[in-house]
């Protein structure tokens, strides 16, 4: 995936008192640097220079580079959680709600390829995101204000959709968490293929998206 992003070189040190948006500035600068120069090659000092603060000042907001990446992942998962929460409030049947959730997931990834690449494809997923599945088994224990919570909330909501499908009388071929993983893996593969190979002569995206969702759902749900 080509990631053409411009970042400024070392900026002028910002005066004290200009920090009301400092955290957002740090995240934006870090995201651009991670995409352009790579996560491993980007240092805290480099991020601080671009933002226009000292490295010690940056540490007031984030303890290390992984904490910055975790915050960026939280932003991505936060958007997904918001979309899933909206679907939960609808009166759609559980199966249709799952299909709509799958479509929203794919559309989000394709509409936000840079954020999706950083979160799922860069190979630098923070440890807390990897541990989210275990936390998602007990959603009542998730603190939404805790760094890394958004990923656990997203997976918990996805598993909740499968539980609702079972309650509606449609059994699953697999345990709930396995079914959720399988559907996610299928949709993630579609998004990754379209993001990483934009020049490939794919057929119509709408057909690919609808087809993948249908295959994924039919593969885990015993339909009437």
mmCIF file with all atom_site columns, C-alpha atoms in Angstrom:
data_model
loop_
_atom_site.group_PDB
_atom_site.id
_atom_site.type_symbol
_atom_site.label_atom_id
_atom_site.label_alt_id
_atom_site.label_comp_id
_atom_site.label_asym_id
_atom_site.label_entity_id
_atom_site.label_seq_id
_atom_site.pdbx_PDB_ins_code
_atom_site.Cartn_x
_atom_site.Cartn_y
_atom_site.Cartn_z
_atom_site.occupancy
_atom_site.B_iso_or_equiv
_atom_site.pdbx_formal_charge
_atom_site.auth_seq_id
_atom_site.auth_comp_id
_atom_site.auth_asym_id
_atom_site.auth_atom_id
_atom_site.pdbx_PDB_model_num
ATOM 1   C CA . UNK A 1 1   ? 0.000   0.000   0.000   1.00 0.00 ? 1   UNK A CA 1
ATOM 2   C CA . UNK A 1 2   ? 1.399   3.390   -0.972  1.00 0.00 ? 2   UNK A CA 1
ATOM 3   C CA . UNK A 1 3   ? 1.201   5.901   1.830   1.00 0.00 ? 3   UNK A CA 1
ATOM 4   C CA . UNK A 1 4   ? 1.997   9.350   0.425   1.00 0.00 ? 4   UNK A CA 1
ATOM 5   C CA . UNK A 1 5   ? 1.738   11.685  3.370   1.00 0.00 ? 5   UNK A CA 1
ATOM 6   C CA . UNK A 1 6   ? 3.569   14.905  4.033   1.00 0.00 ? 6   UNK A CA 1
ATOM 7   C CA . UNK A 1 7   ? 4.999   15.736  7.423   1.00 0.00 ? 7   UNK A CA 1
ATOM 8   C CA . UNK A 1 8   ? 6.814   18.869  8.399   1.00 0.00 ? 8   UNK A CA 1
ATOM 9   C CA . UNK A 1 9   ? 10.368  18.794  9.576   1.00 0.00 ? 9   UNK A CA 1
ATOM 10  C CA . UNK A 1 10  ? 11.347  19.853  13.058  1.00 0.00 ? 10  UNK A CA 1
ATOM 11  C CA . UNK A 1 11  ? 9.038   22.672  14.022  1.00 0.00 ? 11  UNK A CA 1
ATOM 12  C CA . UNK A 1 12  ? 9.383   25.660  16.268  1.00 0.00 ? 12  UNK A CA 1
ATOM 13  C CA . UNK A 1 13  ? 9.041   24.824  19.939  1.00 0.00 ? 13  UNK A CA 1
ATOM 14  C CA . UNK A 1 14  ? 5.550   25.732  21.095  1.00 0.00 ? 14  UNK A CA 1
ATOM 15  C CA . UNK A 1 15  ? 5.064   28.053  23.978  1.00 0.00 ? 15  UNK A CA 1
ATOM 16  C CA . UNK A 1 16  ? 3.617   26.833  27.236  1.00 0.00 ? 16  UNK A CA 1
ATOM 17  C CA . UNK A 1 17  ? -0.131  27.320  27.295  1.00 0.00 ? 17  UNK A CA 1
ATOM 18  C CA . UNK A 1 18  ? -0.742  26.090  23.733  1.00 0.00 ? 18  UNK A CA 1
ATOM 19  C CA . UNK A 1 19  ? -1.378  22.533  24.818  1.00 0.00 ? 19  UNK A CA 1
ATOM 20  C CA . UNK A 1 20  ? -5.186  22.315  24.701  1.00 0.00 ? 20  UNK A CA 1
ATOM 21  C CA . UNK A 1 21  ? -4.972  20.329  21.466  1.00 0.00 ? 21  UNK A CA 1
ATOM 22  C CA . UNK A 1 22  ? -1.503  18.930  22.043  1.00 0.00 ? 22  UNK A CA 1
ATOM 23  C CA . UNK A 1 23  ? -2.584  15.311  22.412  1.00 0.00 ? 23  UNK A CA 1
ATOM 24  C CA . UNK A 1 24  ? -4.413  15.398  19.080  1.00 0.00 ? 24  UNK A CA 1
ATOM 25  C CA . UNK A 1 25  ? -1.402  17.051  17.460  1.00 0.00 ? 25  UNK A CA 1
ATOM 26  C CA . UNK A 1 26  ? 0.852   14.285  18.741  1.00 0.00 ? 26  UNK A CA 1
ATOM 27  C CA . UNK A 1 27  ? -1.457  11.585  17.409  1.00 0.00 ? 27  UNK A CA 1
ATOM 28  C CA . UNK A 1 28  ? -1.769  13.224  14.004  1.00 0.00 ? 28  UNK A CA 1
ATOM 29  C CA . UNK A 1 29  ? 1.985   13.697  13.663  1.00 0.00 ? 29  UNK A CA 1
ATOM 30  C CA . UNK A 1 30  ? 2.677   10.146  14.811  1.00 0.00 ? 30  UNK A CA 1
ATOM 31  C CA . UNK A 1 31  ? 0.140   8.695   12.394  1.00 0.00 ? 31  UNK A CA 1
ATOM 32  C CA . UNK A 1 32  ? 1.728   10.511  9.469   1.00 0.00 ? 32  UNK A CA 1
ATOM 33  C CA . UNK A 1 33  ? 5.217   9.440   10.490  1.00 0.00 ? 33  UNK A CA 1
ATOM 34  C CA . UNK A 1 34  ? 4.217   5.817   11.069  1.00 0.00 ? 34  UNK A CA 1
ATOM 35  C CA . UNK A 1 35  ? 2.669   5.717   7.603   1.00 0.00 ? 35  UNK A CA 1
ATOM 36  C CA . UNK A 1 36  ? 5.482   7.519   5.808   1.00 0.00 ? 36  UNK A CA 1
ATOM 37  C CA . UNK A 1 37  ? 8.611   6.385   7.619   1.00 0.00 ? 37  UNK A CA 1
ATOM 38  C CA . UNK A 1 38  ? 7.433   3.229   9.374   1.00 0.00 ? 38  UNK A CA 1
ATOM 39  C CA . UNK A 1 39  ? 6.654   2.495   12.993  1.00 0.00 ? 39  UNK A CA 1
ATOM 40  C CA . UNK A 1 40  ? 10.051  1.033   13.844  1.00 0.00 ? 40  UNK A CA 1
ATOM 41  C CA . UNK A 1 41  ? 11.953  3.919   12.251  1.00 0.00 ? 41  UNK A CA 1
ATOM 42  C CA . UNK A 1 42  ? 9.930   6.598   14.017  1.00 0.00 ? 42  UNK A CA 1
ATOM 43  C CA . UNK A 1 43  ? 11.260  7.756   17.368  1.00 0.00 ? 43  UNK A CA 1
ATOM 44  C CA . UNK A 1 44  ? 9.635   9.724   20.157  1.00 0.00 ? 44  UNK A CA 1
ATOM 45  C CA . UNK A 1 45  ? 12.121  12.518  19.494  1.00 0.00 ? 45  UNK A CA 1
ATOM 46  C CA . UNK A 1 46  ? 11.124  12.603  15.816  1.00 0.00 ? 46  UNK A CA 1
ATOM 47  C CA . UNK A 1 47  ? 7.447   12.885  16.734  1.00 0.00 ? 47  UNK A CA 1
ATOM 48  C CA . UNK A 1 48  ? 8.221   15.611  19.265  1.00 0.00 ? 48  UNK A CA 1
ATOM 49  C CA . UNK A 1 49  ? 10.208  17.572  16.685  1.00 0.00 ? 49  UNK A CA 1
ATOM 50  C CA . UNK A 1 50  ? 7.336   17.474  14.202  1.00 0.00 ? 50  UNK A CA 1
ATOM 51  C CA . UNK A 1 51  ? 4.826   18.566  16.841  1.00 0.00 ? 51  UNK A CA 1
ATOM 52  C CA . UNK A 1 52  ? 7.167   21.298  18.047  1.00 0.00 ? 52  UNK A CA 1
ATOM 53  C CA . UNK A 1 53  ? 7.637   20.167  21.638  1.00 0.00 ? 53  UNK A CA 1
ATOM 54  C CA . UNK A 1 54  ? 10.468  18.597  23.583  1.00 0.00 ? 54  UNK A CA 1
ATOM 55  C CA . UNK A 1 55  ? 10.597  14.832  24.067  1.00 0.00 ? 55  UNK A CA 1
ATOM 56  C CA . UNK A 1 56  ? 10.064  15.212  27.850  1.00 0.00 ? 56  UNK A CA 1
ATOM 57  C CA . UNK A 1 57  ? 6.936   17.286  27.123  1.00 0.00 ? 57  UNK A CA 1
ATOM 58  C CA . UNK A 1 58  ? 5.592   14.548  24.864  1.00 0.00 ? 58  UNK A CA 1
ATOM 59  C CA . UNK A 1 59  ? 6.041   11.986  27.643  1.00 0.00 ? 59  UNK A CA 1
ATOM 60  C CA . UNK A 1 60  ? 3.486   13.946  29.671  1.00 0.00 ? 60  UNK A CA 1
ATOM 61  C CA . UNK A 1 61  ? 0.877   12.628  27.234  1.00 0.00 ? 61  UNK A CA 1
ATOM 62  C CA . UNK A 1 62  ? 2.201   9.187   26.274  1.00 0.00 ? 62  UNK A CA 1
ATOM 63  C CA . UNK A 1 63  ? 4.642   6.993   28.162  1.00 0.00 ? 63  UNK A CA 1
ATOM 64  C CA . UNK A 1 64  ? 6.090   5.421   25.009  1.00 0.00 ? 64  UNK A CA 1
ATOM 65  C CA . UNK A 1 65  ? 5.587   4.853   21.294  1.00 0.00 ? 65  UNK A CA 1
ATOM 66  C CA . UNK A 1 66  ? 3.342   1.834   21.821  1.00 0.00 ? 66  UNK A CA 1
ATOM 67  C CA . UNK A 1 67  ? 0.990   3.983   23.899  1.00 0.00 ? 67  UNK A CA 1
ATOM 68  C CA . UNK A 1 68  ? 0.692   6.336   20.923  1.00 0.00 ? 68  UNK A CA 1
ATOM 69  C CA . UNK A 1 69  ? -0.067  3.444   18.579  1.00 0.00 ? 69  UNK A CA 1
ATOM 70  C CA . UNK A 1 70  ? -2.625  2.136   21.078  1.00 0.00 ? 70  UNK A CA 1
ATOM 71  C CA . UNK A 1 71  ? -4.373  5.515   21.103  1.00 0.00 ? 71  UNK A CA 1
ATOM 72  C CA . UNK A 1 72  ? -4.494  5.483   17.290  1.00 0.00 ? 72  UNK A CA 1
ATOM 73  C CA . UNK A 1 73  ? -5.962  1.966   17.350  1.00 0.00 ? 73  UNK A CA 1
ATOM 74  C CA . UNK A 1 74  ? -8.514  3.114   19.920  1.00 0.00 ? 74  UNK A CA 1
ATOM 75  C CA . UNK A 1 75  ? -9.642  5.840   17.530  1.00 0.00 ? 75  UNK A CA 1
ATOM 76  C CA . UNK A 1 76  ? -10.198 3.267   14.784  1.00 0.00 ? 76  UNK A CA 1
ATOM 77  C CA . UNK A 1 77  ? -12.012 0.804   17.037  1.00 0.00 ? 77  UNK A CA 1
ATOM 78  C CA . UNK A 1 78  ? -13.971 3.666   18.576  1.00 0.00 ? 78  UNK A CA 1
ATOM 79  C CA . UNK A 1 79  ? -15.465 4.459   15.178  1.00 0.00 ? 79  UNK A CA 1
ATOM 80  C CA . UNK A 1 80  ? -16.354 0.800   14.692  1.00 0.00 ? 80  UNK A CA 1
ATOM 81  C CA . UNK A 1 81  ? -17.977 0.629   18.134  1.00 0.00 ? 81  UNK A CA 1
ATOM 82  C CA . UNK A 1 82  ? -20.019 3.728   17.344  1.00 0.00 ? 82  UNK A CA 1
ATOM 83  C CA . UNK A 1 83  ? -21.332 2.138   14.138  1.00 0.00 ? 83  UNK A CA 1
ATOM 84  C CA . UNK A 1 84  ? -22.147 -1.104  15.956  1.00 0.00 ? 84  UNK A CA 1
ATOM 85  C CA . UNK A 1 85  ? -23.931 0.760   18.746  1.00 0.00 ? 85  UNK A CA 1
ATOM 86  C CA . UNK A 1 86  ? -26.161 2.472   16.191  1.00 0.00 ? 86  UNK A CA 1
ATOM 87  C CA . UNK A 1 87  ? -27.101 -0.907  14.735  1.00 0.00 ? 87  UNK A CA 1
ATOM 88  C CA . UNK A 1 88  ? -27.907 -2.251  18.205  1.00 0.00 ? 88  UNK A CA 1
ATOM 89  C CA . UNK A 1 89  ? -30.543 0.449   18.580  1.00 0.00 ? 89  UNK A CA 1
ATOM 90  C CA . UNK A 1 90  ? -32.372 -0.561  15.410  1.00 0.00 ? 90  UNK A CA 1
ATOM 91  C CA . UNK A 1 91  ? -35.278 -2.999  15.339  1.00 0.00 ? 91  UNK A CA 1
ATOM 92  C CA . UNK A 1 92  ? -33.668 -5.091  12.633  1.00 0.00 ? 92  UNK A CA 1
ATOM 93  C CA . UNK A 1 93  ? -33.763 -8.886  13.016  1.00 0.00 ? 93  UNK A CA 1
ATOM 94  C CA . UNK A 1 94  ? -30.486 -10.233 14.474  1.00 0.00 ? 94  UNK A CA 1
ATOM 95  C CA . UNK A 1 95  ? -29.296 -11.797 11.219  1.00 0.00 ? 95  UNK A CA 1
ATOM 96  C CA . UNK A 1 96  ? -29.912 -8.630  9.224   1.00 0.00 ? 96  UNK A CA 1
ATOM 97  C CA . UNK A 1 97  ? -28.187 -6.613  11.931  1.00 0.00 ? 97  UNK A CA 1
ATOM 98  C CA . UNK A 1 98  ? -25.116 -8.834  11.583  1.00 0.00 ? 98  UNK A CA 1
ATOM 99  C CA . UNK A 1 99  ? -25.097 -8.364  7.820   1.00 0.00 ? 99  UNK A CA 1
ATOM 100 C CA . UNK A 1 100 ? -25.378 -4.599  8.210   1.00 0.00 ? 100 UNK A CA 1
ATOM 101 C CA . UNK A 1 101 ? -22.545 -4.684  10.741  1.00 0.00 ? 101 UNK A CA 1
ATOM 102 C CA . UNK A 1 102 ? -20.370 -6.568  8.266   1.00 0.00 ? 102 UNK A CA 1
ATOM 103 C CA . UNK A 1 103 ? -21.103 -4.047  5.548   1.00 0.00 ? 103 UNK A CA 1
ATOM 104 C CA . UNK A 1 104 ? -20.357 -1.137  7.900   1.00 0.00 ? 104 UNK A CA 1
ATOM 105 C CA . UNK A 1 105 ? -17.043 -2.751  8.837   1.00 0.00 ? 105 UNK A CA 1
ATOM 106 C CA . UNK A 1 106 ? -15.967 -3.181  5.222   1.00 0.00 ? 106 UNK A CA 1
ATOM 107 C CA . UNK A 1 107 ? -17.074 0.322   4.243   1.00 0.00 ? 107 UNK A CA 1
ATOM 108 C CA . UNK A 1 108 ? -15.198 1.808   7.175   1.00 0.00 ? 108 UNK A CA 1
ATOM 109 C CA . UNK A 1 109 ? -12.004 0.026   6.183   1.00 0.00 ? 109 UNK A CA 1
ATOM 110 C CA . UNK A 1 110 ? -12.261 1.099   2.557   1.00 0.00 ? 110 UNK A CA 1
ATOM 111 C CA . UNK A 1 111 ? -13.162 4.684   3.460   1.00 0.00 ? 111 UNK A CA 1
ATOM 112 C CA . UNK A 1 112 ? -10.283 4.918   5.951   1.00 0.00 ? 112 UNK A CA 1
ATOM 113 C CA . UNK A 1 113 ? -7.483  2.847   4.391   1.00 0.00 ? 113 UNK A CA 1
ATOM 114 C CA . UNK A 1 114 ? -4.633  4.538   6.243   1.00 0.00 ? 114 UNK A CA 1
ATOM 115 C CA . UNK A 1 115 ? -6.192  4.082   9.668   1.00 0.00 ? 115 UNK A CA 1
ATOM 116 C CA . UNK A 1 116 ? -7.156  0.512   8.784   1.00 0.00 ? 116 UNK A CA 1
ATOM 117 C CA . UNK A 1 117 ? -3.646  -0.286  7.587   1.00 0.00 ? 117 UNK A CA 1
ATOM 118 C CA . UNK A 1 118 ? -2.079  1.053   10.769  1.00 0.00 ? 118 UNK A CA 1
ATOM 119 C CA . UNK A 1 119 ? -4.465  -0.861  13.012  1.00 0.00 ? 119 UNK A CA 1
ATOM 120 C CA . UNK A 1 120 ? -4.692  -4.203  11.239  1.00 0.00 ? 120 UNK A CA 1
ATOM 121 C CA . UNK A 1 121 ? -1.985  -4.517  8.593   1.00 0.00 ? 121 UNK A CA 1
ATOM 122 C CA . UNK A 1 122 ? 1.158   -2.738  9.768   1.00 0.00 ? 122 UNK A CA 1
ATOM 123 C CA . UNK A 1 123 ? 2.330   -5.600  11.980  1.00 0.00 ? 123 UNK A CA 1
ATOM 124 C CA . UNK A 1 124 ? 2.631   -3.307  15.007  1.00 0.00 ? 124 UNK A CA 1
ATOM 125 C CA . UNK A 1 125 ? -0.585  -4.105  16.845  1.00 0.00 ? 125 UNK A CA 1
ATOM 126 C CA . UNK A 1 126 ? -0.183  -3.137  20.517  1.00 0.00 ? 126 UNK A CA 1
ATOM 127 C CA . UNK A 1 127 ? -0.237  -5.914  23.102  1.00 0.00 ? 127 UNK A CA 1
ATOM 128 C CA . UNK A 1 128 ? -3.443  -4.607  24.687  1.00 0.00 ? 128 UNK A CA 1
ATOM 129 C CA . UNK A 1 129 ? -5.300  -4.918  21.382  1.00 0.00 ? 129 UNK A CA 1
ATOM 130 C CA . UNK A 1 130 ? -4.137  -8.515  21.042  1.00 0.00 ? 130 UNK A CA 1
ATOM 131 C CA . UNK A 1 131 ? -5.412  -9.218  24.559  1.00 0.00 ? 131 UNK A CA 1
ATOM 132 C CA . UNK A 1 132 ? -8.806  -7.667  23.831  1.00 0.00 ? 132 UNK A CA 1
ATOM 133 C CA . UNK A 1 133 ? -10.508 -10.940 22.982  1.00 0.00 ? 133 UNK A CA 1
ATOM 134 C CA . UNK A 1 134 ? -10.141 -12.299 26.497  1.00 0.00 ? 134 UNK A CA 1
ATOM 135 C CA . UNK A 1 135 ? -11.479 -9.076  27.979  1.00 0.00 ? 135 UNK A CA 1
ATOM 136 C CA . UNK A 1 136 ? -14.421 -9.119  25.555  1.00 0.00 ? 136 UNK A CA 1
ATOM 137 C CA . UNK A 1 137 ? -15.700 -12.352 27.127  1.00 0.00 ? 137 UNK A CA 1
ATOM 138 C CA . UNK A 1 138 ? -16.817 -10.302 30.148  1.00 0.00 ? 138 UNK A CA 1
ATOM 139 C CA . UNK A 1 139 ? -18.064 -7.029  28.614  1.00 0.00 ? 139 UNK A CA 1
ATOM 140 C CA . UNK A 1 140 ? -19.382 -5.810  31.951  1.00 0.00 ? 140 UNK A CA 1
ATOM 141 C CA . UNK A 1 141 ? -15.779 -5.608  33.174  1.00 0.00 ? 141 UNK A CA 1
ATOM 142 C CA . UNK A 1 142 ? -14.616 -3.347  30.339  1.00 0.00 ? 142 UNK A CA 1
ATOM 143 C CA . UNK A 1 143 ? -13.759 0.206   31.375  1.00 0.00 ? 143 UNK A CA 1
ATOM 144 C CA . UNK A 1 144 ? -14.415 2.323   28.249  1.00 0.00 ? 144 UNK A CA 1
ATOM 145 C CA . UNK A 1 145 ? -11.920 4.919   29.461  1.00 0.00 ? 145 UNK A CA 1
ATOM 146 C CA . UNK A 1 146 ? -9.072  2.418   29.713  1.00 0.00 ? 146 UNK A CA 1
ATOM 147 C CA . UNK A 1 147 ? -6.531  2.485   26.837  1.00 0.00 ? 147 UNK A CA 1
ATOM 148 C CA . UNK A 1 148 ? -7.229  -0.462  24.556  1.00 0.00 ? 148 UNK A CA 1
ATOM 149 C CA . UNK A 1 149 ? -10.839 -0.861  25.693  1.00 0.00 ? 149 UNK A CA 1
ATOM 150 C CA . UNK A 1 150 ? -12.334 0.034   22.313  1.00 0.00 ? 150 UNK A CA 1
ATOM 151 C CA . UNK A 1 151 ? -11.041 -3.137  20.652  1.00 0.00 ? 151 UNK A CA 1
ATOM 152 C CA . UNK A 1 152 ? -12.504 -5.288  23.437  1.00 0.00 ? 152 UNK A CA 1
ATOM 153 C CA . UNK A 1 153 ? -15.827 -3.463  23.158  1.00 0.00 ? 153 UNK A CA 1
ATOM 154 C CA . UNK A 1 154 ? -15.938 -4.034  19.394  1.00 0.00 ? 154 UNK A CA 1
ATOM 155 C CA . UNK A 1 155 ? -15.369 -7.777  19.697  1.00 0.00 ? 155 UNK A CA 1
ATOM 156 C CA . UNK A 1 156 ? -17.813 -8.024  22.607  1.00 0.00 ? 156 UNK A CA 1
ATOM 157 C CA . UNK A 1 157 ? -20.509 -6.362  20.511  1.00 0.00 ? 157 UNK A CA 1
ATOM 158 C CA . UNK A 1 158 ? -19.801 -8.718  17.608  1.00 0.00 ? 158 UNK A CA 1
ATOM 159 C CA . UNK A 1 159 ? -20.142 -11.762 19.861  1.00 0.00 ? 159 UNK A CA 1
ATOM 160 C CA . UNK A 1 160 ? -23.334 -10.258 21.256  1.00 0.00 ? 160 UNK A CA 1
ATOM 161 C CA . UNK A 1 161 ? -24.812 -10.225 17.758  1.00 0.00 ? 161 UNK A CA 1
ATOM 162 C CA . UNK A 1 162 ? -24.148 -13.941 17.415  1.00 0.00 ? 162 UNK A CA 1
ATOM 163 C CA . UNK A 1 163 ? -25.766 -14.627 20.780  1.00 0.00 ? 163 UNK A CA 1
ATOM 164 C CA . UNK A 1 164 ? -28.824 -12.717 19.596  1.00 0.00 ? 164 UNK A CA 1
ATOM 165 C CA . UNK A 1 165 ? -28.919 -14.870 16.463  1.00 0.00 ? 165 UNK A CA 1
ATOM 166 C CA . UNK A 1 166 ? -28.887 -18.015 18.598  1.00 0.00 ? 166 UNK A CA 1
ATOM 167 C CA . UNK A 1 167 ? -31.666 -16.627 20.801  1.00 0.00 ? 167 UNK A CA 1
ATOM 168 C CA . UNK A 1 168 ? -33.709 -16.003 17.643  1.00 0.00 ? 168 UNK A CA 1
ATOM 169 C CA . UNK A 1 169 ? -33.659 -19.744 16.954  1.00 0.00 ? 169 UNK A CA 1
ATOM 170 C CA . UNK A 1 170 ? -30.807 -19.974 14.465  1.00 0.00 ? 170 UNK A CA 1
ATOM 171 C CA . UNK A 1 171 ? -28.036 -22.206 15.842  1.00 0.00 ? 171 UNK A CA 1
ATOM 172 C CA . UNK A 1 172 ? -24.384 -21.685 14.992  1.00 0.00 ? 172 UNK A CA 1
ATOM 173 C CA . UNK A 1 173 ? -22.003 -24.234 13.533  1.00 0.00 ? 173 UNK A CA 1
ATOM 174 C CA . UNK A 1 174 ? -19.330 -23.033 15.952  1.00 0.00 ? 174 UNK A CA 1
ATOM 175 C CA . UNK A 1 175 ? -19.017 -21.515 19.429  1.00 0.00 ? 175 UNK A CA 1
ATOM 176 C CA . UNK A 1 176 ? -19.879 -17.816 19.529  1.00 0.00 ? 176 UNK A CA 1
ATOM 177 C CA . UNK A 1 177 ? -16.296 -16.568 19.730  1.00 0.00 ? 177 UNK A CA 1
ATOM 178 C CA . UNK A 1 178 ? -15.160 -18.845 16.888  1.00 0.00 ? 178 UNK A CA 1
ATOM 179 C CA . UNK A 1 179 ? -18.072 -17.735 14.711  1.00 0.00 ? 179 UNK A CA 1
ATOM 180 C CA . UNK A 1 180 ? -17.174 -14.102 15.374  1.00 0.00 ? 180 UNK A CA 1
ATOM 181 C CA . UNK A 1 181 ? -13.539 -14.735 14.485  1.00 0.00 ? 181 UNK A CA 1
ATOM 182 C CA . UNK A 1 182 ? -14.420 -16.514 11.247  1.00 0.00 ? 182 UNK A CA 1
ATOM 183 C CA . UNK A 1 183 ? -16.713 -13.749 10.037  1.00 0.00 ? 183 UNK A CA 1
ATOM 184 C CA . UNK A 1 184 ? -14.156 -11.089 10.958  1.00 0.00 ? 184 UNK A CA 1
ATOM 185 C CA . UNK A 1 185 ? -11.353 -12.995 9.203   1.00 0.00 ? 185 UNK A CA 1
ATOM 186 C CA . UNK A 1 186 ? -13.377 -13.222 6.011   1.00 0.00 ? 186 UNK A CA 1
ATOM 187 C CA . UNK A 1 187 ? -14.292 -9.533  5.952   1.00 0.00 ? 187 UNK A CA 1
ATOM 188 C CA . UNK A 1 188 ? -10.800 -8.474  7.009   1.00 0.00 ? 188 UNK A CA 1
ATOM 189 C CA . UNK A 1 189 ? -9.342  -10.478 4.130   1.00 0.00 ? 189 UNK A CA 1
ATOM 190 C CA . UNK A 1 190 ? -11.619 -8.671  1.685   1.00 0.00 ? 190 UNK A CA 1
ATOM 191 C CA . UNK A 1 191 ? -10.703 -5.240  3.031   1.00 0.00 ? 191 UNK A CA 1
ATOM 192 C CA . UNK A 1 192 ? -6.984  -6.072  3.066   1.00 0.00 ? 192 UNK A CA 1
ATOM 193 C CA . UNK A 1 193 ? -7.075  -7.317  -0.529  1.00 0.00 ? 193 UNK A CA 1
ATOM 194 C CA . UNK A 1 194 ? -8.849  -4.209  -1.794  1.00 0.00 ? 194 UNK A CA 1
ATOM 195 C CA . UNK A 1 195 ? -6.591  -1.833  0.155   1.00 0.00 ? 195 UNK A CA 1
ATOM 196 C CA . UNK A 1 196 ? -3.304  -3.506  -0.726  1.00 0.00 ? 196 UNK A CA 1
ATOM 197 C CA . UNK A 1 197 ? -4.130  -4.174  -4.383  1.00 0.00 ? 197 UNK A CA 1
ATOM 198 C CA . UNK A 1 198 ? -6.099  -1.144  -5.581  1.00 0.00 ? 198 UNK A CA 1
ATOM 199 C CA . UNK A 1 199 ? -4.923  -1.528  -9.189  1.00 0.00 ? 199 UNK A CA 1
ATOM 200 C CA . UNK A 1 200 ? -6.058  -5.138  -9.526  1.00 0.00 ? 200 UNK A CA 1
ATOM 201 C CA . UNK A 1 201 ? -8.988  -5.435  -11.966 1.00 0.00 ? 201 UNK A CA 1
ATOM 202 C CA . UNK A 1 202 ? -11.534 -6.423  -9.332  1.00 0.00 ? 202 UNK A CA 1
ATOM 203 C CA . UNK A 1 203 ? -15.151 -6.891  -10.317 1.00 0.00 ? 203 UNK A CA 1
ATOM 204 C CA . UNK A 1 204 ? -17.744 -4.565  -8.794  1.00 0.00 ? 204 UNK A CA 1
ATOM 205 C CA . UNK A 1 205 ? -17.014 -3.812  -5.149  1.00 0.00 ? 205 UNK A CA 1
ATOM 206 C CA . UNK A 1 206 ? -20.643 -3.923  -4.108  1.00 0.00 ? 206 UNK A CA 1
ATOM 207 C CA . UNK A 1 207 ? -20.937 -7.474  -5.427  1.00 0.00 ? 207 UNK A CA 1
ATOM 208 C CA . UNK A 1 208 ? -17.707 -8.540  -3.731  1.00 0.00 ? 208 UNK A CA 1
ATOM 209 C CA . UNK A 1 209 ? -18.802 -7.054  -0.410  1.00 0.00 ? 209 UNK A CA 1
ATOM 210 C CA . UNK A 1 210 ? -22.297 -8.552  -0.516  1.00 0.00 ? 210 UNK A CA 1
ATOM 211 C CA . UNK A 1 211 ? -20.927 -11.919 -1.632  1.00 0.00 ? 211 UNK A CA 1
ATOM 212 C CA . UNK A 1 212 ? -18.289 -12.098 1.100   1.00 0.00 ? 212 UNK A CA 1
ATOM 213 C CA . UNK A 1 213 ? -20.798 -11.156 3.795   1.00 0.00 ? 213 UNK A CA 1
ATOM 214 C CA . UNK A 1 214 ? -23.218 -13.811 2.539   1.00 0.00 ? 214 UNK A CA 1
ATOM 215 C CA . UNK A 1 215 ? -20.489 -16.477 2.428   1.00 0.00 ? 215 UNK A CA 1
ATOM 216 C CA . UNK A 1 216 ? -19.284 -15.579 5.913   1.00 0.00 ? 216 UNK A CA 1
ATOM 217 C CA . UNK A 1 217 ? -22.758 -15.609 7.454   1.00 0.00 ? 217 UNK A CA 1
ATOM 218 C CA . UNK A 1 218 ? -23.831 -18.841 5.769   1.00 0.00 ? 218 UNK A CA 1
ATOM 219 C CA . UNK A 1 219 ? -20.608 -20.460 6.882   1.00 0.00 ? 219 UNK A CA 1
ATOM 220 C CA . UNK A 1 220 ? -21.327 -19.993 10.582  1.00 0.00 ? 220 UNK A CA 1
ATOM 221 C CA . UNK A 1 221 ? -25.133 -19.721 10.932  1.00 0.00 ? 221 UNK A CA 1
ATOM 222 C CA . UNK A 1 222 ? -27.546 -22.621 10.338  1.00 0.00 ? 222 UNK A CA 1
ATOM 223 C CA . UNK A 1 223 ? -30.087 -20.784 8.221   1.00 0.00 ? 223 UNK A CA 1
ATOM 224 C CA . UNK A 1 224 ? -33.685 -22.060 8.023   1.00 0.00 ? 224 UNK A CA 1
#
